[in-house]
XYZ file of C-alpha atoms in Angstrom:
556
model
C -3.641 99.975 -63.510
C -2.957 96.530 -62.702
C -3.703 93.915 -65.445
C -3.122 90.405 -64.800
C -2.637 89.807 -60.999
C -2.753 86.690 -58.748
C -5.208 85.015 -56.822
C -5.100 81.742 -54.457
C -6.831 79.547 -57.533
C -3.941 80.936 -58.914
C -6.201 82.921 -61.584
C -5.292 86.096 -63.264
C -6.654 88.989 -61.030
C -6.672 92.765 -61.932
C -7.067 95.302 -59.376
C -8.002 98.959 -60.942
C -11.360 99.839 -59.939
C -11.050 96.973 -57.289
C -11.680 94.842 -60.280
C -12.376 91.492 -59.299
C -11.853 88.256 -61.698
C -14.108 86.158 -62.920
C -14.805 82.518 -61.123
C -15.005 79.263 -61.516
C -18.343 77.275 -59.861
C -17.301 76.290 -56.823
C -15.847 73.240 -57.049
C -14.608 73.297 -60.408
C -10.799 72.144 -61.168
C -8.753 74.556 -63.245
C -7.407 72.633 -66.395
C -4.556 73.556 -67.946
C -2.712 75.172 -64.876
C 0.792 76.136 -65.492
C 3.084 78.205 -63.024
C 4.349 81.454 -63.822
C 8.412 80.513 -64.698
C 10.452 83.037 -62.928
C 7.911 84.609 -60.452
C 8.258 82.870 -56.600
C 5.125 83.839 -55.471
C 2.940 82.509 -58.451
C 0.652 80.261 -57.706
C -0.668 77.924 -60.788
C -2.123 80.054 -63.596
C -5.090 79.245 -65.443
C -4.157 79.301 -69.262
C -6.750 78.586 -71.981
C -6.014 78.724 -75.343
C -7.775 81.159 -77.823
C -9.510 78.487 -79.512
C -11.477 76.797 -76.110
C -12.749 80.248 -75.586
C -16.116 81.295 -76.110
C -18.184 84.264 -76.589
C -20.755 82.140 -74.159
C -18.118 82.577 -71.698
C -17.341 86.348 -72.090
C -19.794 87.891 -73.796
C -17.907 90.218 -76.195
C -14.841 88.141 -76.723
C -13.695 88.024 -80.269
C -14.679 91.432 -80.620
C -12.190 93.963 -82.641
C -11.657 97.330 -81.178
C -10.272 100.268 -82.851
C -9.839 97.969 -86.011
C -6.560 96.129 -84.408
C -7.254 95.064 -80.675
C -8.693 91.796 -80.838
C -10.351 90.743 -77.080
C -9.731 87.691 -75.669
C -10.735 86.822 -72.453
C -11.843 88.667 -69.440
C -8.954 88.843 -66.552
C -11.413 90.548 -64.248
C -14.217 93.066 -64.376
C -15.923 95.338 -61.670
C -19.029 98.349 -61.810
C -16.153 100.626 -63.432
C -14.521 98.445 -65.704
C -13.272 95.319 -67.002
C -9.995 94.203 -68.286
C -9.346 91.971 -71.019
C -6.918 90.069 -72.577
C -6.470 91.242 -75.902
C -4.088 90.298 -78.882
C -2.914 93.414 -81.104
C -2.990 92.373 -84.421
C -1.111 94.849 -85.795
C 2.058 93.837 -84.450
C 0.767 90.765 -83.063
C 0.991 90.646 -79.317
C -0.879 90.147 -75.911
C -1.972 93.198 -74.271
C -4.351 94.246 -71.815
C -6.921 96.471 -72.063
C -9.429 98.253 -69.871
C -12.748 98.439 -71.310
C -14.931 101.321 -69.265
C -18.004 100.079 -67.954
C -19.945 102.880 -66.431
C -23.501 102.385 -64.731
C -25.925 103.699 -66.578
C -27.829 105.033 -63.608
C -25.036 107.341 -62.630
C -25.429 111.230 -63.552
C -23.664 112.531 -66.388
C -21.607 114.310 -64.577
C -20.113 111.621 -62.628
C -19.812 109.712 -65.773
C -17.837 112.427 -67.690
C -15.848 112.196 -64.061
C -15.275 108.760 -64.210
C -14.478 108.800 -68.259
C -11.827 111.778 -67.377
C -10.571 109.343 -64.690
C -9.240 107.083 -66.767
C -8.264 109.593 -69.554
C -5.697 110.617 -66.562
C -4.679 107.029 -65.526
C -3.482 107.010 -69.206
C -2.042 110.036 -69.374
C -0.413 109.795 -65.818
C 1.358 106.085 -66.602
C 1.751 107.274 -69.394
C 4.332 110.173 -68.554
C 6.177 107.644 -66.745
C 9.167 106.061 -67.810
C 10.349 103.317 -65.281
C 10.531 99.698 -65.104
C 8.080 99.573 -61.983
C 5.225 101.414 -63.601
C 2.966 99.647 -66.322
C 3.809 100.803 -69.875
C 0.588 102.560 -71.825
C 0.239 101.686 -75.422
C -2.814 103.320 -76.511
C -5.867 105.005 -75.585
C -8.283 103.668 -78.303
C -11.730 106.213 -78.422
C -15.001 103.819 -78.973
C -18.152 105.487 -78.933
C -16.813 108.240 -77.358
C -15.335 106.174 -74.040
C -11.732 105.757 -73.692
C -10.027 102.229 -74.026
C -6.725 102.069 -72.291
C -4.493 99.417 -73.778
C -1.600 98.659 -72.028
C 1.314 95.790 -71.472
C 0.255 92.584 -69.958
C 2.008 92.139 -66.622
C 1.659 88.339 -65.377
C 1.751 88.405 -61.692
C 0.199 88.404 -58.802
C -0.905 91.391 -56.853
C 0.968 91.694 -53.042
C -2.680 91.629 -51.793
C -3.226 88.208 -52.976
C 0.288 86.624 -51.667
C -0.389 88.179 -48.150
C -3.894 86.492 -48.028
C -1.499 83.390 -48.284
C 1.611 84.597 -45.830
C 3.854 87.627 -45.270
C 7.125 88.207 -46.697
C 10.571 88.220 -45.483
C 12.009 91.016 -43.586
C 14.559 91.321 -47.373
C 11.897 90.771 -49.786
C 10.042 93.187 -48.598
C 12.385 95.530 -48.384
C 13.495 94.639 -51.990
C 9.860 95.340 -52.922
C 9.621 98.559 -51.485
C 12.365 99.756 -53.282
C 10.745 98.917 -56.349
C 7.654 100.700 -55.242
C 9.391 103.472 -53.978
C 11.409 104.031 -56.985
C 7.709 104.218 -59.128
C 6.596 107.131 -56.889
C 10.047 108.412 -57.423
C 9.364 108.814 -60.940
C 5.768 109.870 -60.525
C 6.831 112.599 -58.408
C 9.593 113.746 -60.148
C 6.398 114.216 -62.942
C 4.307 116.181 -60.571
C 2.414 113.844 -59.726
C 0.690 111.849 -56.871
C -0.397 108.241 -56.784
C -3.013 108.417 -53.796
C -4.067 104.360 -53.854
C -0.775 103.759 -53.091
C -1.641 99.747 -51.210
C -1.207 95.940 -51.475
C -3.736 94.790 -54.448
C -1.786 97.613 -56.729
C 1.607 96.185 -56.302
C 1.556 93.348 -58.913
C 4.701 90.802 -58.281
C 5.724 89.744 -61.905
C 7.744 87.550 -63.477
C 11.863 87.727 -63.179
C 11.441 89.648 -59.820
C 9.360 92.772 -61.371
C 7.736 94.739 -59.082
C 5.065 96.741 -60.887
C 3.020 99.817 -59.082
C -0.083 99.674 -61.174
C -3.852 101.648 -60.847
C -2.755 105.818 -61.080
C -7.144 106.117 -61.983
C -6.968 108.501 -58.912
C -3.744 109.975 -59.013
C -3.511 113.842 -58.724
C -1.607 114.961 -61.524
C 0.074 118.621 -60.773
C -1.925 121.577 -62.906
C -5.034 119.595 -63.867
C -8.561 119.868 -61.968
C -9.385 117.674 -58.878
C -11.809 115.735 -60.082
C -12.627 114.804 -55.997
C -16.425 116.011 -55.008
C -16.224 118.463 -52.527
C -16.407 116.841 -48.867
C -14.783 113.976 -50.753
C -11.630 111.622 -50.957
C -10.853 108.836 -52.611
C -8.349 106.157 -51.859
C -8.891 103.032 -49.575
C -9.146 104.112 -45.909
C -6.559 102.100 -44.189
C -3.944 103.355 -46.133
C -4.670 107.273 -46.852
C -1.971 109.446 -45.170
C -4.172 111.602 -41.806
C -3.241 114.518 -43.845
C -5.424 113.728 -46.397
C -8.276 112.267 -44.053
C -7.807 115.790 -42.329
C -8.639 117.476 -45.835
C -5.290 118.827 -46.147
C -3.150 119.508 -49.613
C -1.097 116.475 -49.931
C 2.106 115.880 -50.842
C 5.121 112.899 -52.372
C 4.986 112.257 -47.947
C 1.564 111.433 -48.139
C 2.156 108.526 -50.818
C 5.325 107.393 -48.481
C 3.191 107.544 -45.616
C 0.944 105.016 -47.852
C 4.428 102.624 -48.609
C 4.838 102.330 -44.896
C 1.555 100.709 -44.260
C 2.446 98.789 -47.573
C 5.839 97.318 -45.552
C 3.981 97.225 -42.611
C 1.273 94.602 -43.982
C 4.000 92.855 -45.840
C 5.309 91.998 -42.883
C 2.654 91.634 -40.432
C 0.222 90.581 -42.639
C -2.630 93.641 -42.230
C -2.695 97.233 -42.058
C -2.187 98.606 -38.515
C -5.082 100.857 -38.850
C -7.909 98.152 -40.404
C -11.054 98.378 -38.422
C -14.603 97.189 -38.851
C -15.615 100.154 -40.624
C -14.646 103.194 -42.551
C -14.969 105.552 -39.668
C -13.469 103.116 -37.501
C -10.127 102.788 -39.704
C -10.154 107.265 -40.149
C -10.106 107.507 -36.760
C -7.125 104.963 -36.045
C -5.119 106.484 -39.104
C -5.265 109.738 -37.137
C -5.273 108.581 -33.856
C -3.438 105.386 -33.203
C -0.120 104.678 -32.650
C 0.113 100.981 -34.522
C 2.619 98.281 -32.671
C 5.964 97.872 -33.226
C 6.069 95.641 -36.140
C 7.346 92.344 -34.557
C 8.655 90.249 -37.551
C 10.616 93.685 -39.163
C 13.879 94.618 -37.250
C 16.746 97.143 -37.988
C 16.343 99.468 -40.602
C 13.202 97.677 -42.074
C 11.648 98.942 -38.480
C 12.968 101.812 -38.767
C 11.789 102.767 -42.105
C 8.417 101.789 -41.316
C 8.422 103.519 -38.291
C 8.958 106.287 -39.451
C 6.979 106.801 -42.589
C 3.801 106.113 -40.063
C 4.384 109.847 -38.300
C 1.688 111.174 -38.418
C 3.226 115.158 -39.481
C 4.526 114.533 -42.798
C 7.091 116.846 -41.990
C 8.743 114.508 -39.809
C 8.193 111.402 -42.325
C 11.859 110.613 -43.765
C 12.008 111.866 -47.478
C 12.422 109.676 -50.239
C 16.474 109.620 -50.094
C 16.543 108.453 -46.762
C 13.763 105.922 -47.214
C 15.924 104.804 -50.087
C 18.640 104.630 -47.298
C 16.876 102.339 -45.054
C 15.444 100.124 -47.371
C 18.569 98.916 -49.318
C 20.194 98.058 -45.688
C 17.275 96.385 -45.339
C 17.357 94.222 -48.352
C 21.054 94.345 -48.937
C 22.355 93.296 -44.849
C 26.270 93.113 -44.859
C 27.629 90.205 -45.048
C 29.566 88.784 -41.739
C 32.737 87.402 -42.835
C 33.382 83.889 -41.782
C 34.455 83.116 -38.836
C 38.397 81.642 -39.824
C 38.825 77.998 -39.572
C 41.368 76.702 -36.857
C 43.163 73.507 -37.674
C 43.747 71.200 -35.495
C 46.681 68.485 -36.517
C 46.356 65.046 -34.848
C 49.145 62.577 -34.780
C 53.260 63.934 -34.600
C 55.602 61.019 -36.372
C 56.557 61.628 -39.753
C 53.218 62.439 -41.746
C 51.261 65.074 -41.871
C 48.952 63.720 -39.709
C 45.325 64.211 -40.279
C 43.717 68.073 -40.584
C 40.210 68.714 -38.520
C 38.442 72.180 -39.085
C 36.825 72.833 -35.445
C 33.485 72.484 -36.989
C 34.581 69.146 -37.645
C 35.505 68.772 -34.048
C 32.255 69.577 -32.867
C 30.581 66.681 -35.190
C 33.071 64.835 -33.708
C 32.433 65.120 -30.063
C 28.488 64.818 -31.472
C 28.837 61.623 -33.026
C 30.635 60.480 -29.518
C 27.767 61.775 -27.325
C 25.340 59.877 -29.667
C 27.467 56.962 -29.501
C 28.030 56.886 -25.484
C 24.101 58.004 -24.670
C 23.378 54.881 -27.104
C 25.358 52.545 -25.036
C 24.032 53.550 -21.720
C 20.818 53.548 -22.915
C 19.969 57.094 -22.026
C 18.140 60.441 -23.552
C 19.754 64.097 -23.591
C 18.368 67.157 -25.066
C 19.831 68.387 -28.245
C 23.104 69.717 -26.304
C 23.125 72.162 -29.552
C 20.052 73.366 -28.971
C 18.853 72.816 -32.646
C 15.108 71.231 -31.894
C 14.640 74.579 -29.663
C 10.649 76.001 -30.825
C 11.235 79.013 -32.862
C 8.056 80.728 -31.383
C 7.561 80.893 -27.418
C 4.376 79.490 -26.305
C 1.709 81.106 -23.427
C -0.707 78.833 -20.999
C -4.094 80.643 -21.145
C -6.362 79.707 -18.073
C -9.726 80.552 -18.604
C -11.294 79.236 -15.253
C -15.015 80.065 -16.451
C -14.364 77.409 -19.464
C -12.130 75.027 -17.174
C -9.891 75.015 -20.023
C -5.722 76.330 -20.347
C -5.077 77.001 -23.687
C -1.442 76.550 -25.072
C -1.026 79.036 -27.509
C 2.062 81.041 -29.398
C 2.502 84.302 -26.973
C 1.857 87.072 -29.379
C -1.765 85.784 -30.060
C -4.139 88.456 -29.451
C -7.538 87.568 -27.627
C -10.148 88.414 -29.008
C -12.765 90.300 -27.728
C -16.742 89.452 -27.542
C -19.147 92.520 -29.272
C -20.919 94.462 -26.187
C -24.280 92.611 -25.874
C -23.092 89.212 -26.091
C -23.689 87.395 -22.900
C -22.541 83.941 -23.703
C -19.701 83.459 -21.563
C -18.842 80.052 -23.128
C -16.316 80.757 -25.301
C -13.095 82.350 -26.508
C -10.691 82.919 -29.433
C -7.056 84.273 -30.231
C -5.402 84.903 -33.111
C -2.233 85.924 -34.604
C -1.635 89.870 -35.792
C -2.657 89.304 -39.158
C -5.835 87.261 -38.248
C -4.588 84.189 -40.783
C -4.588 81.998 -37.833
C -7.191 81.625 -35.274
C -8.307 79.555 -32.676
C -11.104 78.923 -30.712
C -12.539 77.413 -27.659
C -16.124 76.827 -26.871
C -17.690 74.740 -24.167
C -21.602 73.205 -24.734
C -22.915 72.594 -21.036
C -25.009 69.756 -20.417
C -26.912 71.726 -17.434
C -28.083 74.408 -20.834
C -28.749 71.434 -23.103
C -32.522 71.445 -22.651
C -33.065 70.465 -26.617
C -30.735 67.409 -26.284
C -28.280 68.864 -29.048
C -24.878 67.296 -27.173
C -24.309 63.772 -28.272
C -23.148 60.914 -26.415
C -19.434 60.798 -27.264
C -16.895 63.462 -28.915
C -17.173 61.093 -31.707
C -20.704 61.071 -32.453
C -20.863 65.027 -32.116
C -18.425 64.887 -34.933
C -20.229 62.861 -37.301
C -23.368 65.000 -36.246
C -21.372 68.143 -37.176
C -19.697 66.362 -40.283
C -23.413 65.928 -42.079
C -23.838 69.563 -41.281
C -20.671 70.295 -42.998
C -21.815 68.308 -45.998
C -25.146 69.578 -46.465
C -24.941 73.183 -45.347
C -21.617 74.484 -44.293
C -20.602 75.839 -41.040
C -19.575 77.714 -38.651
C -19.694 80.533 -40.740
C -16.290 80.449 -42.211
C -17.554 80.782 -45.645
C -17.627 76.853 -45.777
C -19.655 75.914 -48.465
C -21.927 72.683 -48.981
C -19.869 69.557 -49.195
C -16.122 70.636 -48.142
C -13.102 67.779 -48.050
C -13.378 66.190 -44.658
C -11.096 63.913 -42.948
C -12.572 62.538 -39.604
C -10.674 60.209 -36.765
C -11.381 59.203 -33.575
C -8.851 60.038 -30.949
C -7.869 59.863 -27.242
C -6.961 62.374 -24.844
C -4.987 61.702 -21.598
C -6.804 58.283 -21.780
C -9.912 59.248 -22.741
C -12.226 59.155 -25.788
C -11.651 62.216 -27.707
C -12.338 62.981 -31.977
C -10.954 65.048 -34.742
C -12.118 66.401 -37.846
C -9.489 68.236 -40.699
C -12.408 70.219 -42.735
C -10.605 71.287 -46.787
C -12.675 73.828 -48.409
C -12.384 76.811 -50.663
C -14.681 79.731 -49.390
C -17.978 80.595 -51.435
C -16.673 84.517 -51.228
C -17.652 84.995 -55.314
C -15.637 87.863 -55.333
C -12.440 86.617 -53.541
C -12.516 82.864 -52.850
C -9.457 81.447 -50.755
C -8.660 78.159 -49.620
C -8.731 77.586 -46.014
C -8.386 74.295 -43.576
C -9.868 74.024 -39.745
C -8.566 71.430 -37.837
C -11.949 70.705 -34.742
C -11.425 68.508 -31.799
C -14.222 67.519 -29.189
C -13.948 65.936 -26.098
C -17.023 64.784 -23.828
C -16.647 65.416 -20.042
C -17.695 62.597 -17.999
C -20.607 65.179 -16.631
C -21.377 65.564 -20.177
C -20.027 68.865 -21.553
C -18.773 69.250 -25.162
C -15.787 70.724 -25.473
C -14.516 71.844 -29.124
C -11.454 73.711 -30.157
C -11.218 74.802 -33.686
C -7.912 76.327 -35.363
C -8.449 77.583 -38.888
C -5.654 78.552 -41.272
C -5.251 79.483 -44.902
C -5.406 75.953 -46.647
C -2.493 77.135 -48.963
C 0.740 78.956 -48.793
C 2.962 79.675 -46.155
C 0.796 79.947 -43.174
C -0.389 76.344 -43.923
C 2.047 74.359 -42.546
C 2.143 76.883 -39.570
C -1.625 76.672 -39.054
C -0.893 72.867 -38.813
C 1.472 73.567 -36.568
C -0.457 75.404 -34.457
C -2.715 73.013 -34.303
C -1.158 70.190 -33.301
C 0.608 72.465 -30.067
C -2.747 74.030 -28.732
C -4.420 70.283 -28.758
C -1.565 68.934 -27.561
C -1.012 71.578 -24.829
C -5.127 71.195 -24.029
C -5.862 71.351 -20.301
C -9.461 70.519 -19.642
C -10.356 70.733 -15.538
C -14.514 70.961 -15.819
C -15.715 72.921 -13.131
């Protein structure tokens, strides 16, 4: 029952009903912004004042429901509902509330169904008292449909921070334990969350976690509202139990917070596919990868909520267990400081710590190697890479590829026959490069230009008038073009800005392109694309710069 979650514009974005917010036109600054104080992941916040809205803009704003909520603004809106920001003028305060917005075409069965949906969401958050579950204020009855009203939560959902970077190994333990102590309390209730996933984890201000969106949850004693042959939840994060049609239990939810972790850290679900049948079979079948940023207990914990027999799933005690090591790591005491006294007559001489020694005997080495006019590795090993690298031959492309070793190749659909290219990315797909090779042998239309430079200006205009590469680039991104040299040799690069045209979910992403022209006239181009804000930027840049500068071209 999330109300006010984040987005990459930074825009408030609900996610019950997989709500989505309203837009901007692409293109379109965001006046106003302001960060959310006290919340680390908040990006800027659109904030309009009352006054600068119109009912032009959201068609119903202004209105007055139940004769004391007055509506606002939209925060988001979807085919089930849409949530507003609302002031209660009876007490005179901001609230949320969900207005239902049910398709007319549906049967009336499915619409009583949907109605008694969010009669339950009520009454389930409702039941709950904890600090990590949305408060309820009101279910206001218009026209016979019920309008939940609930506390606004300013945030931003955990689905929107991944799309910009994982978390810590600590913070994500810290907000599991927030989650986990929500389903606590929901089970303790009787009952069961089901849509337990990233977008309805909202990350609010002053280090709330909030589990939000119970619409589906299965409240003990009350009719399954579930069509027979049914489920509902989102597929890469339903326990197999439940995907087997089974009676579910609090493990099944738990099994749900391990994915959770598991994305937080990784940056995707284990068991995401191309397609719904795709991801049920991999929930019940695979056995997902170690996760390779999450070590210790945090591994542990995810490990072994992702059993597949519930039975065997730790209970909620011992997930408790594992997740405040986790987030709460003792602290290594320090290692004691030995003092070294130089100089015996009289004084006290002069007291060194033996970290100080070792800055010493640095600034001497820096001093000597400057006077003899020679270079030495860090003899600390400080400017060590943090990630190992991989050469990647690929003799049909005469090209080796420097790339970070855990970089996944990717793999061409069934019927493609073009053998002329190649891509990796990292586990959560954030980062990817590619490498494609235009053969002037195949070039019987005259497409490859004369020089890397002039195929980038060729492909620059194409980015200006209609997008490429089908990125979601739309018309007219930022570009920043420069002509280059490799080992010698002419060579170009283009940095392309751009927010995606996605109208549901628009993110800002950057793709670094660099050509070179063969001297038998093939084009080469490499493209790495990143998120264009967050924490993966500065490691897609990264990236970047190693696989060009690691680029081994031998044209065959």
């Amino acid at each position: 029952m999330s109300n006010n979650g984040g987005a990459p514009y930074g825009s408030d974005e609900p996610t019950s009903f997989g709500l989505q917010p309203p837009r901007p036109p692409a293109g379109v600054p965001h006046p106003g912004s302001v960060p959310h104080p006290g919340n680390p992941y908040a990006a800027p916040t659109q904030v309009v004042p009352p006054q600068q809205q119109s009912a032009a803009q959201d068609p119903g704003a202004g209105r007055l429901i139940a004769g004391r909520y007055r509506l606002l603004s939209k925060l988001g809106h979807g085919g089930m509902g849409t949530v507003w920001r609302a002031k209660d003028e009876t007490v005179d305060r901001e609230v949320a509330v969900k207005e239902p917005r049910i398709p007319d075409h549906l049967p009336e069965r499915e619409r009583a169904n949907a109605f008694e949906r969010m009669r339950r969401e009520a009454r389930a958050a409702a039941r709950l008292d904890h600090p990590s579950v949305v408060n309820v204020h009101d279910v206001a009855v218009v026209d016979g449909q019920p309008w939940i009203v609930m506390e606004l939560v300013q945030g931003r959902s955990l689905g929107a921070v991944l799309q910009e970077g994982t978390l810590g190994a600590r913070e994500a333990a810290r907000v599991g334990l927030e989650v986990l102590g929500a389903l606590e309390a929901a089970h303790a209730a009787g009952i069961l969350h089901r849509d337990v996933k990233p977008d309805n984890v909202l990350l609010g201000r002053h280090d709330r976690v909030v589990l939000t969106d119970f619409g589906i949850a299965q409240i003990e004693g009350e009719t399954n509202l579930t069509d027979t042959g049914g489920f509902v939840g989102s597929p890469e994060y339903i326990a197999p139990e439940r995907v087997l049609g089974q009676r579910p239990g609090p493990a099944s939810d738990l099994w749900s917070l391990g994915v959770v972790l598991y994305a937080a850290t990784e940056g995707v679900s284990p068991f995401r596919r191309s397609n719904t049948p795709a991801t049920l079979q991999s929930v019940l079948n695979a056995t997902p990868a170690a996760p390779a940023t999450a070590q210790g207990p945090l591994a542990e914990v995810i490990t072994g909520l992702l059993q597949k027999d519930p039975a065997h799933r730790p209970n909620a005690a011992q997930t408790r267990a594992l997740l405040d090591r986790a987030a709460n790591p003792p602290v290594q005491a320090p290692a004691p400081t030995q003092v070294v006294q130089l100089g015996e007559s009289g004084g006290d001489g002069v007291r060194v710590s033996r970290k100080g020694l070792f800055g010493i005997a640095a600034a001497f080495v820096a001093v000597i190697v400057a006077a003899a006019g020679v270079v030495v590795a860090d003899p600390f090993g400080e400017s060590e890479k943090p990630d190992p690298w991989a050469q990647r031959s690929h003799t049909n492309l005469g090209v080796t590829l420097s790339v970070p070793k855990d970089y996944k190749l990717g793999k061409p659909e069934a019927d493609d026959t073009d053998k002329n290219w190649v891509t990796y990315s990292d586990l959560s797909g954030a980062i990817w490069v590619g490498v494609e090779v235009a053969r002037k042998k195949d070039d019987t239309s005259g497409n490859i230009k004369g020089s890397a430079a002039a195929q980038m200006y060729a492909d620059n205009e194409e980015f200006k008038s209609t997008g490429e590469y089908d990125l979601g680039m739309p018309e007219n991104p930022t570009t920043k073009t420069q002509e280059t040299q490799y080992k010698g040799k002419k060579s170009a690069e283009n940095t392309v800005v751009y927010v995606t045209n996605d109208t549901q979910n628009p993110r800002p992403r950057e793709v670094k392109i660099f050509y070179y022209r063969t001297s038998e006239g093939d084009m080469y181009k490499v493209t790495i694309a990143y998120p264009g804000k967050g924490d993966f930027t500065e490691r897609g840049r990264d990236v970047a710069k190693g696989v060009i500068d690691g680029l081994e071209i031998k044209p065959l």
